CSV table of C-alpha atoms and ligand atoms in Angstrom, one decimal:
chain,number,residue,atom,x,y,z
A,103,MET,CA,-34.3,-17.1,-4.2
A,104,VAL,CA,-30.5,-16.5,-4.1
A,105,THR,CA,-28.0,-19.1,-3.0
A,106,VAL,CA,-24.1,-18.5,-2.4
A,107,ARG,CA,-21.6,-21.1,-3.1
A,108,PRO,CA,-17.8,-21.3,-3.8
A,109,TYR,CA,-16.6,-20.3,-7.1
A,110,THR,CA,-15.6,-23.2,-9.5
A,111,ARG,CA,-13.7,-23.3,-12.7
A,112,GLU,CA,-16.9,-23.9,-14.5
A,113,ASP,CA,-18.0,-20.3,-13.4
A,114,ALA,CA,-14.9,-18.6,-15.1
A,115,ASP,CA,-16.9,-17.3,-18.2
A,116,ALA,CA,-20.0,-16.1,-16.3
A,117,ALA,CA,-18.0,-14.4,-13.7
A,118,TYR,CA,-15.6,-12.7,-16.1
A,119,GLN,CA,-18.8,-11.3,-18.2
A,120,LEU,CA,-20.2,-10.0,-14.8
A,121,ARG,CA,-16.8,-8.4,-13.9
A,122,ARG,CA,-16.6,-6.8,-17.3
A,123,LEU,CA,-20.2,-5.6,-17.0
A,124,ALA,CA,-19.1,-4.0,-13.7
A,125,PHE,CA,-15.6,-2.8,-14.3
A,126,GLY,CA,-15.0,-3.0,-18.0
A,127,GLY,CA,-12.5,-4.9,-20.0
A,128,PRO,CA,-12.6,-6.6,-23.5
A,129,ALA,CA,-15.6,-8.6,-24.3
A,130,GLN,CA,-13.6,-11.8,-24.7
A,131,ARG,CA,-11.7,-13.4,-21.8
A,132,SER,CA,-8.2,-13.1,-22.6
A,133,ALA,CA,-6.0,-16.6,-22.6
A,134,THR,CA,-3.8,-15.2,-19.9
A,135,PRO,CA,-1.8,-17.9,-18.2
A,136,PRO,CA,-3.9,-19.5,-15.3
A,137,GLU,CA,-3.3,-17.8,-11.6
A,138,HIS,CA,-1.9,-19.9,-9.1
A,139,PRO,CA,-4.5,-22.1,-7.7
A,140,ASP,CA,-4.1,-20.8,-4.2
A,141,ALA,CA,-4.0,-17.1,-5.1
A,142,TRP,CA,-7.8,-16.5,-4.5
A,143,ARG,CA,-11.0,-18.0,-3.7
A,144,GLY,CA,-14.1,-17.0,-5.3
A,145,LEU,CA,-17.8,-16.9,-4.1
A,146,VAL,CA,-20.9,-16.7,-6.5
A,147,ALA,CA,-24.4,-16.0,-6.1
A,148,ASP,CA,-27.1,-17.8,-8.1
A,149,ASP,CA,-30.7,-17.2,-8.7
A,150,ASP,CA,-32.8,-18.9,-11.1
A,151,THR,CA,-31.3,-16.9,-14.1
A,152,GLY,CA,-28.0,-18.1,-13.3
A,153,LEU,CA,-24.9,-16.5,-11.8
A,154,VAL,CA,-26.0,-13.2,-10.3
A,155,GLY,CA,-23.1,-12.2,-8.0
A,156,PHE,CA,-19.3,-12.6,-7.6
A,157,LEU,CA,-16.6,-11.8,-5.4
A,158,ARG,CA,-13.0,-12.9,-4.7
A,159,ILE,CA,-10.6,-13.3,-1.7
A,160,TRP,CA,-7.0,-12.9,-2.5
A,161,ALA,CA,-4.5,-14.7,0.0
A,162,TYR,CA,-2.4,-12.0,1.4
A,163,HIS,CA,-0.3,-11.2,4.4
A,164,GLN,CA,-0.4,-7.6,5.8
A,165,PHE,CA,2.1,-6.1,8.3
A,166,PHE,CA,1.0,-4.9,11.7
A,167,GLY,CA,3.4,-4.2,14.4
A,168,GLY,CA,6.2,-5.9,12.3
A,169,LYS,CA,4.4,-9.2,11.9
A,170,ALA,CA,2.8,-10.4,8.6
A,171,VAL,CA,-0.9,-11.1,9.4
A,172,PRO,CA,-2.9,-13.3,7.2
A,173,MET,CA,-5.5,-11.1,5.3
A,174,GLY,CA,-8.2,-11.9,3.0
A,175,GLY,CA,-8.1,-9.1,0.3
A,176,ILE,CA,-11.8,-8.7,-1.1
A,177,ALA,CA,-11.9,-7.5,-4.8
A,178,SER,CA,-14.1,-7.7,-7.8
A,179,VAL,CA,-17.5,-7.4,-6.0
A,180,ALA,CA,-20.2,-7.4,-8.6
A,181,VAL,CA,-23.8,-7.9,-8.9
A,182,GLN,CA,-26.0,-8.2,-12.1
A,183,PRO,CA,-28.1,-5.0,-12.5
A,184,HIS,CA,-31.3,-6.8,-12.5
A,185,ALA,CA,-30.3,-8.4,-9.0
A,186,ARG,CA,-29.0,-5.2,-7.3
A,187,GLY,CA,-30.6,-3.6,-4.1
A,188,ASN,CA,-31.8,-7.0,-2.8
A,189,GLY,CA,-29.1,-7.9,-0.5
A,190,VAL,CA,-26.9,-10.1,-2.9
A,191,ALA,CA,-23.6,-8.2,-2.2
A,192,GLY,CA,-24.6,-8.5,1.5
A,193,SER,CA,-24.9,-12.3,1.4
A,194,LEU,CA,-21.5,-12.6,-0.4
A,195,LEU,CA,-19.6,-10.4,2.0
A,196,THR,CA,-21.2,-12.1,5.1
A,197,GLU,CA,-20.3,-15.7,3.5
A,198,SER,CA,-16.7,-14.2,2.8
A,199,LEU,CA,-16.4,-14.0,6.5
A,200,SER,CA,-16.9,-17.6,7.4
A,201,VAL,CA,-14.7,-18.6,4.4
A,202,MET,CA,-11.9,-16.2,5.6
A,203,ARG,CA,-12.2,-17.3,9.1
A,204,GLU,CA,-11.9,-21.0,8.1
A,205,ALA,CA,-8.9,-20.1,5.9
A,206,GLY,CA,-7.2,-18.3,8.7
A,207,GLN,CA,-7.3,-15.0,7.0
A,208,VAL,CA,-8.0,-13.2,10.5
A,209,ILE,CA,-8.3,-9.8,9.0
A,210,SER,CA,-9.8,-8.6,5.6
A,211,ALA,CA,-9.0,-5.4,3.5
A,212,LEU,CA,-10.4,-4.0,0.4
A,213,TYR,CA,-10.4,-1.0,-1.9
A,214,PRO,CA,-13.9,0.4,-2.2
A,215,TYR,CA,-15.3,1.9,-5.3
A,216,VAL,CA,-18.7,2.3,-3.0
A,217,ILE,CA,-18.3,2.5,0.5
A,218,PRO,CA,-21.9,2.0,2.0
A,219,PRO,CA,-22.1,-1.8,1.5
A,220,TYR,CA,-18.7,-2.3,3.2
A,221,ARG,CA,-19.3,-0.1,6.2
A,222,ARG,CA,-22.8,-1.9,6.5
A,223,TYR,CA,-20.8,-5.3,6.9
A,224,GLY,CA,-18.0,-4.0,9.0
A,225,TRP,CA,-15.3,-2.7,6.9
A,226,GLU,CA,-13.8,0.8,7.9
A,227,HIS,CA,-11.2,3.2,6.4
A,228,VAL,CA,-7.6,2.7,7.7
A,229,GLY,CA,-5.1,3.6,5.3
A,230,THR,CA,-4.2,4.6,1.9
A,231,THR,CA,-2.1,3.7,-1.2
A,232,GLU,CA,-0.4,6.6,-2.7
A,233,LEU,CA,1.3,8.0,-5.9
A,234,ALA,CA,3.6,11.0,-5.6
A,235,LEU,CA,5.1,13.5,-8.0
A,236,LEU,CA,8.9,13.7,-8.1
A,237,THR,CA,10.1,16.9,-9.7
A,238,LEU,CA,13.5,15.7,-11.3
A,239,SER,CA,15.2,19.3,-11.1
A,240,GLY,CA,14.5,19.0,-7.3
A,241,LEU,CA,16.9,16.1,-7.0
A,242,ALA,CA,20.1,18.0,-8.5
A,243,SER,CA,21.2,18.8,-5.1
A,244,THR,CA,20.9,15.3,-3.8
A,245,PRO,CA,24.4,14.5,-1.9
A,246,ARG,CA,26.9,12.6,-3.8
A,247,SER,CA,27.0,8.8,-2.5
A,248,SER,CA,29.7,6.5,-2.1
A,249,VAL,CA,27.3,3.4,-2.9
A,250,ALA,CA,27.8,1.6,-6.1
A,251,LEU,CA,24.8,0.8,-8.4
A,252,ARG,CA,24.5,-2.1,-11.0
A,253,PRO,CA,21.7,-3.3,-13.0
A,254,ALA,CA,19.6,-6.3,-11.4
A,255,VAL,CA,19.9,-9.9,-12.5
A,256,GLN,CA,17.1,-12.6,-12.1
A,257,GLU,CA,19.4,-14.1,-9.2
A,258,ASP,CA,18.9,-10.9,-7.2
A,259,LEU,CA,15.1,-11.5,-6.8
A,260,ASP,CA,15.4,-13.2,-3.4
A,261,ASP,CA,17.8,-10.4,-2.2
A,262,ILE,CA,15.5,-7.8,-3.6
A,263,HIS,CA,12.6,-9.2,-1.9
A,264,GLU,CA,14.3,-9.3,1.6
A,265,CYS,CA,15.4,-5.6,1.0
A,266,TYR,CA,11.5,-4.8,0.4
A,267,LEU,CA,10.5,-6.8,3.5
A,268,ARG,CA,13.2,-4.8,5.8
A,269,THR,CA,11.2,-1.6,4.9
A,270,ALA,CA,7.8,-2.9,4.4
A,271,SER,CA,7.7,-4.7,7.8
A,272,THR,CA,8.3,-1.2,9.6
A,273,VAL,CA,5.2,0.2,7.8
A,274,ASP,CA,1.8,-0.9,9.3
A,275,GLY,CA,-0.5,-2.0,6.4
A,276,MET,CA,2.1,-3.1,3.7
A,277,ILE,CA,1.7,-6.6,2.3
A,278,ASP,CA,4.7,-9.0,2.2
A,279,ARG,CA,4.4,-10.0,-1.3
A,280,SER,CA,4.8,-13.7,-0.3
A,281,ALA,CA,1.4,-14.8,-1.4
A,282,PRO,CA,1.1,-17.6,-3.9
A,283,GLY,CA,-0.9,-15.2,-6.3
A,284,PHE,CA,2.3,-12.6,-6.3
A,285,ASP,CA,4.8,-12.9,-9.0
A,286,LEU,CA,7.7,-11.5,-7.8
A,287,THR,CA,9.4,-11.5,-11.1
A,288,TRP,CA,7.6,-8.4,-12.1
A,289,LEU,CA,10.1,-6.8,-9.6
A,290,VAL,CA,13.1,-7.3,-12.2
A,291,GLU,CA,11.1,-7.2,-15.5
A,292,ARG,CA,10.7,-3.6,-15.4
A,293,ASP,CA,12.5,-1.1,-17.8
A,294,VAL,CA,14.9,-0.1,-15.2
A,295,VAL,CA,15.8,-2.2,-12.4
A,296,THR,CA,19.0,-1.2,-10.4
A,297,VAL,CA,20.2,-2.6,-7.4
A,298,ALA,CA,22.9,-1.2,-4.7
A,299,PRO,CA,24.9,-4.4,-3.7
A,300,GLY,CA,25.7,-4.6,0.1
A,301,PRO,CA,27.7,-6.8,2.4
A,302,HIS,CA,24.7,-9.0,2.7
A,303,GLY,CA,22.6,-9.2,-0.4
A,304,ILE,CA,21.3,-5.8,-1.4
A,305,ARG,CA,21.0,-2.8,0.5
A,306,GLY,CA,18.6,-0.9,-2.0
A,307,TYR,CA,17.1,-1.0,-5.4
A,308,LEU,CA,14.9,1.0,-7.7
A,309,ASN,CA,12.5,-0.3,-10.5
A,310,ALA,CA,10.8,2.0,-12.9
A,311,ASP,CA,9.1,1.8,-16.3
A,312,ARG,CA,8.9,4.1,-19.4
A,313,PRO,CA,5.5,3.6,-20.4
A,314,ASP,CA,5.5,5.5,-23.5
A,315,GLY,CA,8.8,7.0,-24.0
A,316,LYS,CA,7.6,10.3,-22.5
A,317,ARG,CA,6.9,9.4,-18.9
A,318,LEU,CA,9.0,7.7,-16.0
A,319,ARG,CA,7.0,5.5,-13.7
A,320,ALA,CA,9.0,4.5,-10.5
A,321,TYR,CA,7.5,1.5,-8.4
A,322,ASP,CA,9.7,0.9,-5.5
A,323,LEU,CA,12.6,2.9,-4.4
A,324,VAL,CA,13.9,1.2,-1.4
A,325,ALA,CA,17.0,1.7,0.5
A,326,ASP,CA,18.5,0.5,3.9
A,327,ASP,CA,20.1,3.7,4.5
A,328,LEU,CA,20.4,7.3,3.5
A,329,ASP,CA,23.8,7.0,1.5
A,330,THR,CA,21.9,4.2,-0.7
A,331,ALA,CA,18.9,6.3,-1.2
A,332,HIS,CA,21.0,9.0,-2.3
A,333,ALA,CA,22.7,6.8,-4.8
A,334,LEU,CA,19.2,5.7,-6.1
A,335,LEU,CA,17.9,9.3,-6.3
A,336,ARG,CA,20.9,10.6,-7.9
A,337,GLN,CA,20.2,7.9,-10.7
A,338,LEU,CA,16.7,9.4,-10.9
A,339,ALA,CA,18.2,12.7,-11.3
A,340,GLY,CA,20.0,11.8,-14.5
A,341,TRP,CA,16.5,11.6,-16.3
A,342,ALA,CA,16.2,15.2,-16.0
A,343,GLY,CA,16.6,16.9,-19.3
A,344,THR,CA,14.6,14.4,-21.1
A,345,LEU,CA,11.7,14.5,-18.5
A,346,THR,CA,10.8,17.1,-15.9
A,347,ASP,CA,9.2,14.7,-13.4
A,348,ALA,CA,8.6,11.1,-12.5
A,349,ARG,CA,5.6,9.6,-10.8
A,350,ILE,CA,6.7,7.6,-7.9
A,351,ARG,CA,4.8,5.0,-5.4
A,352,VAL,CA,5.1,6.0,-1.9
A,353,LEU,CA,6.5,3.1,0.2
A,354,GLY,CA,7.4,3.9,3.7
A,355,HIS,CA,8.4,7.3,5.0
A,356,THR,CA,12.2,7.4,4.0
A,357,LEU,CA,11.5,9.1,0.5
A,358,ASP,CA,9.8,12.1,2.0
A,359,LEU,CA,12.9,12.8,4.2
A,360,ALA,CA,15.6,11.9,1.6
A,361,VAL,CA,14.4,13.9,-1.4
A,362,PRO,CA,16.2,17.4,-1.2
A,363,GLY,CA,13.3,19.3,-3.1
A,364,GLY,CA,10.5,17.4,-1.3
A,365,LEU,CA,8.0,15.1,-3.1
A,366,ARG,CA,4.5,16.4,-4.3
A,367,ARG,CA,2.4,13.8,-2.1
A,368,GLY,CA,-1.1,12.9,-3.1
A,369,LEU,CA,-0.8,12.6,-7.1
A,370,GLU,CA,-3.1,9.8,-6.6
A,371,VAL,CA,-4.6,8.5,-3.6
A,372,HIS,CA,-6.8,5.4,-3.0
A,373,ASP,CA,-8.1,4.7,0.4
A,374,PHE,CA,-8.5,1.0,1.8
A,375,MET,CA,-10.6,-0.3,4.4
A,376,LEU,CA,-10.1,-3.2,6.9
A,377,ARG,CA,-12.1,-5.7,9.0
A,378,VAL,CA,-11.3,-8.0,11.8
A,379,VAL,CA,-12.5,-11.4,11.1
A,380,ASP,CA,-11.4,-13.4,14.1
A,381,LEU,CA,-10.6,-11.1,16.9
A,382,PRO,CA,-8.5,-13.6,19.2
A,383,ALA,CA,-6.5,-14.9,16.3
A,384,ALA,CA,-6.0,-11.4,14.8
A,385,VAL,CA,-4.5,-10.1,18.0
A,386,ALA,CA,-2.5,-13.1,18.4
A,387,ALA,CA,-1.1,-12.6,14.8
A,388,ARG,CA,0.1,-9.0,15.1
A,389,GLY,CA,2.8,-7.4,16.7
A,390,TRP,CA,2.2,-4.6,19.4
A,391,PRO,CA,4.2,-1.6,20.2
A,392,ALA,CA,2.8,-1.9,23.7
A,393,VAL,CA,4.9,-4.9,24.5
A,394,ALA,CA,7.9,-2.5,25.0
A,395,GLU,CA,6.0,-1.5,28.1
A,396,SER,CA,7.1,-3.2,31.2
A,397,LYS,CA,4.0,-3.0,33.1
A,398,PRO,CA,1.2,-5.6,32.3
A,399,PHE,CA,-2.2,-4.0,31.7
A,400,THR,CA,-5.8,-5.1,30.4
A,401,VAL,CA,-8.3,-3.4,28.5
A,402,ASP,CA,-12.0,-4.9,28.6
A,403,ILE,CA,-14.0,-4.4,25.5
A,404,GLU,CA,-17.5,-5.8,24.4
A,405,VAL,CA,-17.8,-6.2,20.7
A,406,ALA,CA,-21.0,-6.3,18.8
A,407,ASP,CA,-20.6,-7.9,15.4
A,408,PRO,CA,-24.0,-9.3,13.9
A,409,HIS,CA,-22.3,-10.7,10.8
A,410,ALA,CA,-19.4,-12.5,12.7
A,411,PRO,CA,-20.9,-13.8,15.8
A,412,TRP,CA,-18.2,-15.6,16.8
A,413,GLN,CA,-16.3,-12.5,17.8
A,414,SER,CA,-19.2,-10.7,19.3
A,415,GLY,CA,-19.3,-10.5,23.1
A,416,ARG,CA,-16.9,-9.4,26.0
A,417,TRP,CA,-13.1,-9.8,25.6
A,418,ARG,CA,-10.4,-8.9,27.9
A,419,LEU,CA,-7.3,-7.6,26.0
A,420,VAL,CA,-4.3,-8.6,28.2
A,421,HIS,CA,-0.8,-7.3,27.8
A,422,GLU,CA,1.9,-9.3,29.8
A,423,ASP,CA,5.3,-10.6,29.3
A,424,GLY,CA,5.9,-9.0,25.8
A,425,VAL,CA,2.4,-10.8,24.5
A,426,VAL,CA,-1.3,-9.3,23.7
A,427,ALA,CA,-4.0,-11.8,23.9
A,428,ALA,CA,-7.8,-11.5,23.6
A,429,GLU,CA,-9.3,-13.7,26.2
A,430,PRO,CA,-13.1,-14.1,26.7
A,431,GLY,CA,-14.9,-12.4,29.5
A,432,GLY,CA,-14.1,-9.3,31.4
A,433,SER,CA,-16.5,-6.2,32.3
A,434,GLY,CA,-16.9,-4.9,28.7
A,435,ALA,CA,-16.0,-1.4,29.9
A,436,LEU,CA,-15.6,-0.3,26.3
A,437,GLN,CA,-18.2,-1.2,23.7
A,438,LEU,CA,-17.0,-1.2,20.0
A,439,THR,CA,-19.1,-1.8,17.0
A,440,THR,CA,-17.8,-4.1,14.3
A,441,ARG,CA,-16.7,-0.8,12.1
A,442,ALA,CA,-14.3,0.2,15.3
A,443,LEU,CA,-12.3,-2.9,15.1
A,444,GLY,CA,-10.6,-2.2,11.7
A,445,PRO,CA,-9.4,1.3,12.7
A,446,TRP,CA,-8.6,0.2,16.3
A,447,TYR,CA,-6.7,-3.0,15.1
A,448,ALA,CA,-4.7,-0.9,12.4
A,449,GLY,CA,-4.2,1.9,15.0
A,450,SER,CA,-5.1,4.4,12.4
A,451,ALA,CA,-7.8,6.0,14.8
A,452,THR,CA,-7.8,6.6,18.4
A,453,ALA,CA,-10.4,5.6,20.8
A,454,ALA,CA,-11.5,9.2,21.0
A,455,ALA,CA,-12.0,9.5,17.2
A,456,LEU,CA,-13.8,6.4,17.3
A,457,ARG,CA,-16.1,7.6,20.0
A,458,THR,CA,-16.7,10.9,18.1
A,459,ALA,CA,-17.8,8.8,14.9
A,460,GLY,CA,-20.2,7.0,17.1
A,461,LEU,CA,-18.3,3.6,16.8
A,462,LEU,CA,-17.2,3.3,20.4
A,463,THR,CA,-18.7,4.0,23.8
A,464,GLY,CA,-17.8,3.5,27.4
A,465,ASP,CA,-14.9,4.1,30.0
A,466,PRO,CA,-12.6,7.0,28.5
A,467,ALA,CA,-9.8,5.7,30.8
A,468,ALA,CA,-10.1,2.3,29.0
A,469,GLY,CA,-10.0,4.0,25.6
A,470,VAL,CA,-6.6,5.4,26.3
A,471,ALA,CA,-5.3,2.1,27.4
A,472,LEU,CA,-6.7,0.7,23.9
A,473,ASP,CA,-4.5,3.3,22.1
A,474,ARG,CA,-1.5,2.4,23.9
A,475,LEU,CA,-1.7,-1.2,22.8
A,476,THR,CA,-1.4,-0.1,19.1
A,477,GLY,CA,0.4,3.0,19.4
A,478,ALA,CA,-2.7,5.0,17.9
A,479,PRO,CA,-2.7,7.1,15.8
A,480,HIS,CA,-0.3,6.6,13.1
A,481,PRO,CA,-0.5,6.3,9.2
A,482,VAL,CA,-1.4,3.1,7.7
A,483,HIS,CA,-0.2,2.4,4.3
A,484,MET,CA,-0.2,-0.1,1.3
A,485,ALA,CA,1.8,-0.1,-1.7
A,486,GLU,CA,-0.4,-2.4,-3.8
A,487,THR,CA,-3.9,-2.2,-4.8
A,488,PHE,CA,-6.0,-5.3,-5.7
B,537,COA,C1,-22.1,-2.2,-5.4
B,537,COA,C2,-22.9,-3.5,-5.7
B,537,COA,C3,-22.0,-4.8,-5.8
B,537,COA,C4,-24.0,-3.7,-4.7
B,537,COA,O1,-24.7,-4.9,-4.8
B,537,COA,P1,-26.2,-5.1,-4.1
B,537,COA,O2,-26.5,-6.6,-4.1
B,537,COA,O3,-26.8,-4.4,-4.8
B,537,COA,O4,-25.9,-4.7,-2.9
B,537,COA,P2,-26.9,-4.8,-1.5
B,537,COA,O5,-28.2,-4.9,-2.1
B,537,COA,O6,-26.3,-6.2,-0.8
B,537,COA,O7,-26.6,-3.7,-0.6
B,537,COA,C5,-25.8,-3.7,0.7
B,537,COA,C6,-25.9,-2.5,1.2
B,537,COA,O8,-25.1,-1.5,0.5
B,537,COA,C7,-26.1,-0.4,0.1
B,537,COA,N1,-25.6,-0.3,-1.3
B,537,COA,C8,-25.7,-1.2,-2.4
B,537,COA,N2,-25.1,-0.6,-3.4
B,537,COA,C9,-24.8,0.8,-3.1
B,537,COA,C10,-24.2,1.9,-3.8
B,537,COA,N3,-24.1,1.9,-5.1
B,537,COA,N4,-24.2,3.1,-3.3
B,537,COA,C11,-24.6,3.3,-2.1
B,537,COA,N5,-25.1,2.4,-1.2
B,537,COA,C12,-25.2,1.0,-1.8
B,537,COA,C13,-27.3,-1.0,0.3
B,537,COA,O9,-28.3,0.2,0.2
B,537,COA,C14,-27.3,-1.9,1.3
B,537,COA,O10,-27.5,-1.1,2.7
B,537,COA,P3,-28.8,-1.3,3.3
B,537,COA,O11,-28.8,-2.9,3.7
B,537,COA,O12,-28.5,-0.5,4.7
B,537,COA,O13,-29.9,-0.8,2.6
B,537,COA,C15,-23.6,-3.6,-7.1
B,537,COA,O14,-24.3,-2.4,-7.3
B,537,COA,C16,-22.7,-3.8,-8.4
B,537,COA,O15,-22.1,-4.7,-8.8
B,537,COA,N6,-22.2,-2.4,-8.6
B,537,COA,C17,-21.3,-2.4,-9.9
B,537,COA,C18,-19.7,-2.8,-9.6
B,537,COA,C19,-19.3,-2.1,-8.2
B,537,COA,O16,-19.2,-1.0,-8.1
B,537,COA,N7,-18.8,-2.8,-7.2
B,537,COA,C20,-18.1,-2.5,-6.1
B,537,COA,C21,-16.9,-2.6,-6.4
B,537,COA,S1,-16.0,-2.0,-4.7
């Protein structure tokens, strides 16, 4: 008999050993400083042999339509070998939905090693995190810039975060790095941290590491404007000679457009999946491109979600006066499976694509209206993995 309960501090060693078995790591748990108590919540599964399953739920906020939506980031899902194949992960995932709903985490994201268990419980692919290769000789023709640069100091941290947020909030899927588990000091504790001071705070920054004296690994290159992007790219160009290329995290769309020689995208790509946990609250929490449309319209949907029954049933999505709301009722013109909800909410897939994948049925005209709400399809992107 397996029971699922909240993780407590007494579970730390058993949970660590289970994670180590599943994902690797040193035999002894290191004495790292304790994480912020609100950074994540855990769930564990016990049978008569002890702890057999674990997962954690990180507390994040993820941008959709310019608003930071509370998101539960599921990670470290692991089950003891003897207990696998008996629904333990499924019980943990099902329980996580109630826990997230109660915590106001209206959506949930995760990076899967194995896909079927998460699909089975309603998560679906919506976006990626990506590392690109930047050929440094390709930066030689970067236009000269009038923007001055200087090394960052600790006091720049808030301005750096603000600068990050100005870009991140324009990209669906990015997290806002405000969570209690997010230690922002890493932003300025890299080998290279350069900022471009602007009239209000800073207008751009670059942080990078030299992991072994041979490579250059850039994390964020963020700029409010092209002139600042050029200044930061010229600084990267200065590494040509000692190095031929740098790895850089893709953050937004500007880099693709600003790098003269282009980026080699897709050096490393990880897919992430999304699930809607609490439909009406999730609808209220995100921003909607459709609010730019002056005419009100409604879309009637019917959701079948066996693992989150509170959002099963008919909903009318009402777009009116600059707001979108999910109200109970309506005709159920479109029928969505749980897995359809994530890609729809993120705007990563059109209703037509969801229909082809067997995740949505019903009135095609209502499908077109559903796409208008989110502006689907468009890329969805996250900088961090967890
Ligand atoms: C992946 C893991 C957590 C699954 O745990 P589990 O308790 O065996 O999973 P469940 O029995 O609840 O299975 C849930 C569903 O996923 C399917 N599933 C489970 N593991 C699977 C796998 N490795 N590949 C494909 N499908 C899998 C099951 O068949 C089941 O679907 P069904 O109900 O339609 O038959 C477990 O095998 C494990 O700890 N693996 C090592 C760590 C790991 O890979 N974790 C995933 C991190 S993203």
